[in-house]
Short mmCIF file of C-alpha atoms in Angstrom, two decimals:
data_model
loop_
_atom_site.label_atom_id
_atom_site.label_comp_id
_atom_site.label_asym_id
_atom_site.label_seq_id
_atom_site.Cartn_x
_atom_site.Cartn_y
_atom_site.Cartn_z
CA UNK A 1 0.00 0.00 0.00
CA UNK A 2 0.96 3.52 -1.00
CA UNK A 3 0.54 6.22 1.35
CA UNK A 4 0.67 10.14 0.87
CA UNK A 5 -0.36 13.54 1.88
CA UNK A 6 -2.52 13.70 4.84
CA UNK A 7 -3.14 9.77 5.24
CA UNK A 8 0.81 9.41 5.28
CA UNK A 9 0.85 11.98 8.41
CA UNK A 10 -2.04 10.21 10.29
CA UNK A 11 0.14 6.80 9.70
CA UNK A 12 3.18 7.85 11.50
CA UNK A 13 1.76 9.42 14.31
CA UNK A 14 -0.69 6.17 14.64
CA UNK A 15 0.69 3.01 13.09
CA UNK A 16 -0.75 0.22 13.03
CA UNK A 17 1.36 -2.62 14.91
CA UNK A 18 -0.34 -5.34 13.18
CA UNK A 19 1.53 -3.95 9.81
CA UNK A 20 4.24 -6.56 7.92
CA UNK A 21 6.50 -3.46 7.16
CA UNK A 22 7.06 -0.28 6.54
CA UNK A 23 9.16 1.35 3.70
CA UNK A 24 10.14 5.00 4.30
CA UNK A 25 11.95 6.50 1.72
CA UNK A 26 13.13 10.23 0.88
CA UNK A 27 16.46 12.23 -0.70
CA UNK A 28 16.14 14.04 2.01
CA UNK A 29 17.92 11.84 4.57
CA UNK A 30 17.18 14.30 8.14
CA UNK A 31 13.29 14.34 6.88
CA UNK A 32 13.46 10.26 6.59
CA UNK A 33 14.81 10.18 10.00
CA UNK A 34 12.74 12.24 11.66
CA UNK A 35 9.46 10.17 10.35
CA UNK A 36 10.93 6.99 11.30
CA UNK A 37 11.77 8.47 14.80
CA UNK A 38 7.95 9.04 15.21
CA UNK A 39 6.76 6.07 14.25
CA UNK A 40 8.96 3.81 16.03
CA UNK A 41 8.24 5.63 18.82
CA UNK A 42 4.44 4.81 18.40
CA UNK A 43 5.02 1.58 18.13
CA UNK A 44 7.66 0.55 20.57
CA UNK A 45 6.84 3.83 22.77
CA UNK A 46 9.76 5.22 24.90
CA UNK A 47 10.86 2.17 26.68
CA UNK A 48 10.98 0.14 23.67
CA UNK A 49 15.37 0.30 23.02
CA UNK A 50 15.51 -0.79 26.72
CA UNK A 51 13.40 -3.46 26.58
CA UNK A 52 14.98 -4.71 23.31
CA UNK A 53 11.97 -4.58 21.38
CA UNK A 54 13.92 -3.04 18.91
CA UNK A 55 16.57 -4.37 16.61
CA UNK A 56 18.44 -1.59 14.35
CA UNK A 57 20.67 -3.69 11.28
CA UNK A 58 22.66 -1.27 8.86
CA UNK A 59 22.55 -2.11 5.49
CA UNK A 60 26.06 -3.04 5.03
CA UNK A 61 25.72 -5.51 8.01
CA UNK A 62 22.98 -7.29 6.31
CA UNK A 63 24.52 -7.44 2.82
CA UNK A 64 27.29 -9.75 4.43
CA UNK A 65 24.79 -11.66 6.45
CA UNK A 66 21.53 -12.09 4.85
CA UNK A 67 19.79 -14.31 7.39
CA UNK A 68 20.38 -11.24 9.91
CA UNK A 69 16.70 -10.08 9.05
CA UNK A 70 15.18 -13.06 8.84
CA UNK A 71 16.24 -14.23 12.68
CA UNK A 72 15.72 -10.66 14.03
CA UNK A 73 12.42 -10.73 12.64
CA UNK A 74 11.09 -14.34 14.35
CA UNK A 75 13.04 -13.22 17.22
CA UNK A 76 11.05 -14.15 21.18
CA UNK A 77 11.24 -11.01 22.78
CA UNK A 78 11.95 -10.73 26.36
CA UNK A 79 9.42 -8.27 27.35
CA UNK A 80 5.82 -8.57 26.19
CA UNK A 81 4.81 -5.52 23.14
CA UNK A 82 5.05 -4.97 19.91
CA UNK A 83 8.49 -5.57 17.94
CA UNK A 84 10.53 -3.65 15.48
CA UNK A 85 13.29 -4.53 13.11
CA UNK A 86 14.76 -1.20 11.56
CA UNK A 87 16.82 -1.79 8.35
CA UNK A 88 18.48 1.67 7.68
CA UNK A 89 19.77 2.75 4.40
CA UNK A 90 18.75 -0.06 2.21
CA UNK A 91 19.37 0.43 -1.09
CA UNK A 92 17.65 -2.18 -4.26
CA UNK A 93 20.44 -4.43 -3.65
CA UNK A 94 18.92 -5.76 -0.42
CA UNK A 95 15.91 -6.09 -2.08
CA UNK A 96 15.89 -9.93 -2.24
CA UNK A 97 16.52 -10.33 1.30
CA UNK A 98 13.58 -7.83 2.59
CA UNK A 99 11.31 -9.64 0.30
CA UNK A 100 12.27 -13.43 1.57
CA UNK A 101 11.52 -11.46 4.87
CA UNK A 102 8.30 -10.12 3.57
CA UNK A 103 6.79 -13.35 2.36
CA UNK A 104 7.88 -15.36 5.65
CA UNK A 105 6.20 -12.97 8.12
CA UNK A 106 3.74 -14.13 10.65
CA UNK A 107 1.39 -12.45 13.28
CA UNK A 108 3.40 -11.76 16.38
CA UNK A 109 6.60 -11.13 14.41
CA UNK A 110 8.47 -8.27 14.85
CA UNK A 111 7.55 -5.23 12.18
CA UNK A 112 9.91 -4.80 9.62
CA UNK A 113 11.14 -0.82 8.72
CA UNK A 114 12.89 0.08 5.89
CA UNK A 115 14.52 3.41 5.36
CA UNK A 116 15.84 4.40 1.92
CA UNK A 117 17.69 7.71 -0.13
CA UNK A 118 15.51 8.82 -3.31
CA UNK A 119 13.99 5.91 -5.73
CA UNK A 120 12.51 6.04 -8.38
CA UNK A 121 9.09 4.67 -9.20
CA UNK A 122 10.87 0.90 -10.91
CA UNK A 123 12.46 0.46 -7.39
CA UNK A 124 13.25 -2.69 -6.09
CA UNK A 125 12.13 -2.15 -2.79
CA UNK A 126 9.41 -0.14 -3.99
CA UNK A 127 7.51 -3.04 -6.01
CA UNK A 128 7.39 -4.99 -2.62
CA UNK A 129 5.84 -2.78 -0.78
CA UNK A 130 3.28 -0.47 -2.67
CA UNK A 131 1.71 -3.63 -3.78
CA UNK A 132 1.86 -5.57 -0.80
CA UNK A 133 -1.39 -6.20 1.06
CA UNK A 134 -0.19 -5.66 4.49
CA UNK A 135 3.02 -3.32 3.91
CA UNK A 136 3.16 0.39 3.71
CA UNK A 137 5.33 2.26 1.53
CA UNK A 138 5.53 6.29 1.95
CA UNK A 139 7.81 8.66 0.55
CA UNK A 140 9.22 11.85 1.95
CA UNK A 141 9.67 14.88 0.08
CA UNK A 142 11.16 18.53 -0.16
CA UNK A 143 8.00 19.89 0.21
CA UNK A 144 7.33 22.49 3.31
CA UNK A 145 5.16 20.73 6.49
CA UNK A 146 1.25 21.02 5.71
CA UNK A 147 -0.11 22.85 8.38
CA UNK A 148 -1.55 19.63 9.96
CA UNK A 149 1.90 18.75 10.13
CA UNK A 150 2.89 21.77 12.22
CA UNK A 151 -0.36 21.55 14.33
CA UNK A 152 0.50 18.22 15.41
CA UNK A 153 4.40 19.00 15.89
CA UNK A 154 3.18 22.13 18.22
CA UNK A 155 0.30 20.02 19.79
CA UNK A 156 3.14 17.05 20.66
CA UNK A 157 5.42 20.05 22.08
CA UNK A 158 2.15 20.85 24.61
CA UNK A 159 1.66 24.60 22.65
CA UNK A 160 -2.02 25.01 22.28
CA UNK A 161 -2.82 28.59 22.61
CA UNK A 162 -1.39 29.89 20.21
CA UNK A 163 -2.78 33.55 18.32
CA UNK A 164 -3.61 33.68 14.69
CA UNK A 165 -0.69 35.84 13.75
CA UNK A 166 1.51 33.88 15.64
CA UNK A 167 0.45 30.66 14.28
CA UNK A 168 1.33 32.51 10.89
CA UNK A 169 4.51 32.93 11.93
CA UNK A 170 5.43 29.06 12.75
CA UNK A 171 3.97 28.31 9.18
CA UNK A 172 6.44 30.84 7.72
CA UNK A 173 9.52 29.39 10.12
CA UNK A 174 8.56 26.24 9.15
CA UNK A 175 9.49 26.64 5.34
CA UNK A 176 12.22 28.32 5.92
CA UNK A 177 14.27 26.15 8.29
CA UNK A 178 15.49 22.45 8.26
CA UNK A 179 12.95 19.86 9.56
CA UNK A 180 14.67 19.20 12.69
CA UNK A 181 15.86 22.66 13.26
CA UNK A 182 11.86 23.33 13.22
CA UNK A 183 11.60 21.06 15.84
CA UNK A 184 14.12 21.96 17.89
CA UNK A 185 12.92 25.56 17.84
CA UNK A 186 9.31 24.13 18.32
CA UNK A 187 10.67 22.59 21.66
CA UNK A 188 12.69 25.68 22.79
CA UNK A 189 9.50 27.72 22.62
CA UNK A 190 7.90 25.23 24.54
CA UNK A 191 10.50 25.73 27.51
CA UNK A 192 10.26 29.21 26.80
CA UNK A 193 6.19 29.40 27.48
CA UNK A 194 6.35 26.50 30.12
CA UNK A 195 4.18 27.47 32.99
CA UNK A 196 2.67 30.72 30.82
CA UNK A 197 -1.01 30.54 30.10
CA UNK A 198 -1.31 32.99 28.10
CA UNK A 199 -1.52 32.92 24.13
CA UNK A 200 1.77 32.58 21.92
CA UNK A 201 2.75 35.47 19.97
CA UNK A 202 5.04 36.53 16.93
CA UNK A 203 7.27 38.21 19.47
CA UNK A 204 7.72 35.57 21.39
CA UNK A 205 8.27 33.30 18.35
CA UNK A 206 11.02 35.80 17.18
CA UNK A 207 13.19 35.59 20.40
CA UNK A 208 13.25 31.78 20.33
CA UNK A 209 14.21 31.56 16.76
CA UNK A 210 17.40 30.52 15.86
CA UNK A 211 19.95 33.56 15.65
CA UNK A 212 21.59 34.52 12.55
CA UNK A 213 25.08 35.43 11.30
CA UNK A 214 23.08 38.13 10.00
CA UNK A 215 21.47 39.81 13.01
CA UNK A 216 24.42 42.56 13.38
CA UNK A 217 23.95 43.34 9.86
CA UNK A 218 20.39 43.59 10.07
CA UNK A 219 21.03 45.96 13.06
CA UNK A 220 23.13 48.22 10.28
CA UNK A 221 20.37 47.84 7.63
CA UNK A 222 17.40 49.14 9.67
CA UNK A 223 19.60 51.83 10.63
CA UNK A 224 19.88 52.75 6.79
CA UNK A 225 16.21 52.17 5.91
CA UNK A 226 14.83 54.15 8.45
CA UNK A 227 17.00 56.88 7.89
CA UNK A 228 19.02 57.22 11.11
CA UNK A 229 22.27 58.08 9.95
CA UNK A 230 23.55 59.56 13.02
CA UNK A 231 24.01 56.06 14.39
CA UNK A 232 25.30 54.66 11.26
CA UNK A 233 29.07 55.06 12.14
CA UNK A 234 29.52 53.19 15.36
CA UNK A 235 27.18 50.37 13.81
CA UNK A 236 29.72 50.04 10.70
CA UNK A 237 32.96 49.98 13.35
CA UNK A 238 31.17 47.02 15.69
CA UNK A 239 30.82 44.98 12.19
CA UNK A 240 33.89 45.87 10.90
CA UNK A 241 35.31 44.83 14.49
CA UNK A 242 33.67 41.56 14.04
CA UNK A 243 35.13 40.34 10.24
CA UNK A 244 32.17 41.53 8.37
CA UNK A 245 33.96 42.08 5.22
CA UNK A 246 32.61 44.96 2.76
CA UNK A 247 31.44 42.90 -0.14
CA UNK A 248 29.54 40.75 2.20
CA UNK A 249 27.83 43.53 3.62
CA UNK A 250 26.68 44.86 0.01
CA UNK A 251 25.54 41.46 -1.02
CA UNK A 252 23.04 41.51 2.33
CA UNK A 253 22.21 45.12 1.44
CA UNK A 254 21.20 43.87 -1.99
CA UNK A 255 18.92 41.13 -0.81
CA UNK A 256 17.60 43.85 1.98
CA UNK A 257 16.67 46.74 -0.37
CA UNK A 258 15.41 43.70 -3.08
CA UNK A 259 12.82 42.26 -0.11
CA UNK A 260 11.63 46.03 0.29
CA UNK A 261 11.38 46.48 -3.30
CA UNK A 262 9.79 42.95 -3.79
CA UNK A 263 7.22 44.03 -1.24
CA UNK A 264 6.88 47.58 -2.66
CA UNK A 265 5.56 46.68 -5.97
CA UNK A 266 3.32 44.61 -4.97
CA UNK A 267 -0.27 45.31 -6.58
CA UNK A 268 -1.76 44.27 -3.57
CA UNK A 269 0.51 46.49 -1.52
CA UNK A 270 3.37 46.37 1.05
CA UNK A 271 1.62 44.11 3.22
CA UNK A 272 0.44 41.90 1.00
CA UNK A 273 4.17 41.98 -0.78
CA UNK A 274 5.42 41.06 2.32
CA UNK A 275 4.33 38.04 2.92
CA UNK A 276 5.35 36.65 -0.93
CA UNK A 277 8.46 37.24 -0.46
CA UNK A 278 11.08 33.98 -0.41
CA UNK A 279 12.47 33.26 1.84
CA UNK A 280 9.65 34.19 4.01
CA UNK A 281 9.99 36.79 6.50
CA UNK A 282 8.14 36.51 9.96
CA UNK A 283 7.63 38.08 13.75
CA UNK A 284 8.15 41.84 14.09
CA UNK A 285 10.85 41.94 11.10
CA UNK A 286 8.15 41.94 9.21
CA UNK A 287 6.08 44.32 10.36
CA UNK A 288 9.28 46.48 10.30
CA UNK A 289 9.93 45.70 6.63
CA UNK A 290 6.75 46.30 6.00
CA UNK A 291 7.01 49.64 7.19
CA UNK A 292 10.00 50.45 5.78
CA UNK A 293 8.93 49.37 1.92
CA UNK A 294 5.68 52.02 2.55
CA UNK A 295 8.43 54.60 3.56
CA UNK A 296 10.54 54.14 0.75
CA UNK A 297 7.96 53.53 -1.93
CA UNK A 298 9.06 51.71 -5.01
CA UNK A 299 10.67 54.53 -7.20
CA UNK A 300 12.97 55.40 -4.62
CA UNK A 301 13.26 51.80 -3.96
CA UNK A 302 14.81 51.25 -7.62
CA UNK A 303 17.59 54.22 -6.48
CA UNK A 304 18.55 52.40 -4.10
CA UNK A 305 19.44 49.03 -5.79
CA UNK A 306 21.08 50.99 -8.55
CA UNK A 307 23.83 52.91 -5.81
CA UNK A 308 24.09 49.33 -3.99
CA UNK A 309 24.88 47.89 -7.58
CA UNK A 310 27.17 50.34 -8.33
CA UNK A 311 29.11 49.89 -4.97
CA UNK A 312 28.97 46.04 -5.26
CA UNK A 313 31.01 46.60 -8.59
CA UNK A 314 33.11 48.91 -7.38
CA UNK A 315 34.01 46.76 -4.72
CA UNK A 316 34.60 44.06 -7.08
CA UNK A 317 36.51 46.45 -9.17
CA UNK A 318 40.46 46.93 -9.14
CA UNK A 319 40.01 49.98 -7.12
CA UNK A 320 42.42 50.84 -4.90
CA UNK A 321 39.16 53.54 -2.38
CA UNK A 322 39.21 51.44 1.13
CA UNK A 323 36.56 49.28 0.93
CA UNK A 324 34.89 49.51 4.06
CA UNK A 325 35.02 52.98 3.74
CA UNK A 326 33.07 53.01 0.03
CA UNK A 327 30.71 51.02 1.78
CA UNK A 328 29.80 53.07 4.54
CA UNK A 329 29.67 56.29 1.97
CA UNK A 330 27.26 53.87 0.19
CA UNK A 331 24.94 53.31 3.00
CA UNK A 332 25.25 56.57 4.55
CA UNK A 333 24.02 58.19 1.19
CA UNK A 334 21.03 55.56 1.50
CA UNK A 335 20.35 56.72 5.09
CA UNK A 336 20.07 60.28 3.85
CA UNK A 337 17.88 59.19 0.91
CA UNK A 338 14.79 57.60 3.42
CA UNK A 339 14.82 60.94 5.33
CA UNK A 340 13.12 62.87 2.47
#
């Protein structure tokens, strides 16, 4: 059986133990490992390592001995419960083995998980379990966590009040960060609103994100968009203390003043822009984007790529100007620009 979508998410949080197998397969190895996590877990639950009611063979381990899955499988078990024997990264080559596996299965046997890279739809391992009457076969992809997904992540994580703009928020973190790094933040917001009743909220959700390379520059940016050029200068000497080097600073500009522009020309306007843009941006920065493409408008918007492209190449260039110093000039011009 072939499962995807929503009945693929309702299968790992609840699988069914009286299953032959399960095939779990994905390019995207951390996403792979992350689903099989969960639904061992359901199976086994938290005690089931300890009990030894699971039985984890590598690939390469069973390619020398074959009969490896075959014994683990009909294994007794010590301790009563459901039993699991995980095969991780199988490839087609093992293919003959999982299926003498397959076939010889009995109730009361242990489960048999696969995990696999990418294959394609002629897979070995594929072929014995989509058509399989009692084996599940589900593949992961690159595609961003439906927001059933996320509900269920959050609900697992005990966050249930959670505000509407806020919950917009975790949908827009959510595409933009690693599976497990969603999790991970998921969890630290959880310790973070431990003992608080009251509703989540976007800032909230911003301090417990992960921090950026980028959050000192960001700090020099604002200053620039929303025209405070008096505090430009010590700003540009704290990044320059820190190894920011000029052409990495224009390149960040560039993306800035692009987002604002992006958002700018919107037809449905800034706010609407906003929330297009790729990656996404969420919490209070985006409110303060938001305000800072109304400020500058789109005309004045297009000024300001064309200066940061001209410093960028200039930078690039074989001139001999300081290049921190062209930089700041650059920026400080821009700063002067938003005040009028």
């Amino acid at each position: 059986m072939k499962l995807a979508g929503v009945a693929a998410v309702r299968f790992f949080a609840k699988p069914d133990p009286a299953r032959t197998g399960l095939l779990i397969y994905g390019a995207d190895a951390m996403r792979v490992a992350l689903r099989r996590q969960e639904v061992i877990a359901a199976l086994v639950g938290p005690e089931g390592e300890a009990e030894m009611r699971l039985t984890r063979i590598a690939a390469a381990e069973l390619r020398k001995d074959g009969a490896a899955l075959h014994d683990a499988v009909k294994a007794v078990g010590f301790f009563p419960g459901p039993r699991v024997v995980f095969v991780e990264e199988a490839t087609d080559t093992l293919a003959p083995t999982v299926s003498a596996a397959l076939k010889d299965w009995r109730e009361g046997d242990a489960q048999i998980i696969v995990t696999a890279g990418s294959l394609t739809a002629k897979s070995a391992l594929r072929k014995l379990f989509e058509p399989h009457p009692n084996a599940v076969a589900i593949g992961i992809y690159d595609d961003p966590p439906t927001r059933e997904e996320i509900e269920e992540i959050l609900h697992r994580a005990g966050l249930r009040h959670i505000d509407q703009a806020a919950m917009t928020d975790l949908l827009a973190l959510a595409k933009a960060l690693d599976p497990g790094d969603f999790r991970q933040t998921v969890e630290k917001i959880a310790l973070y609103k431990y003992g608080d009743s009251a509703p989540l909220t976007p800032a909230e959700i911003a301090a417990c994100a992960p921090a950026t390379v980028e959050a000192e520059v960001d700090d020099v940016l604002n200053i620039v968009a929303e025209g405070r050029p008096q505090e430009l200068g010590p700003m540009m000497r704290r990044i320059e203390g820190q190894g920011v080097l000029p052409v990495t600073l224009a390149i960040m500009a560039l993306r800035h003043f692009r987002t604002l522009h992006a958002a700018a020309s919107d037809p449905g306007g800034p706010g609407a822009g906003i929330g297009r843009v790729r990656p996404p941006v969420f919490g209070p920065r985006r409110d303060r984007m938001q305000a800072q493409a109304s400020r500058w408008g789109m005309f004045r918007l297009e000024e300001a790529l064309k200066l940061l492209i001209e410093t960028d190449l200039t930078l690039r260039s074989a001139s001999k100007a300081p290049q921190m110093a062209v930089m700041e000039r650059a920026l400080l011009r821009l700063s002067m620009l938003a005040r009028h």
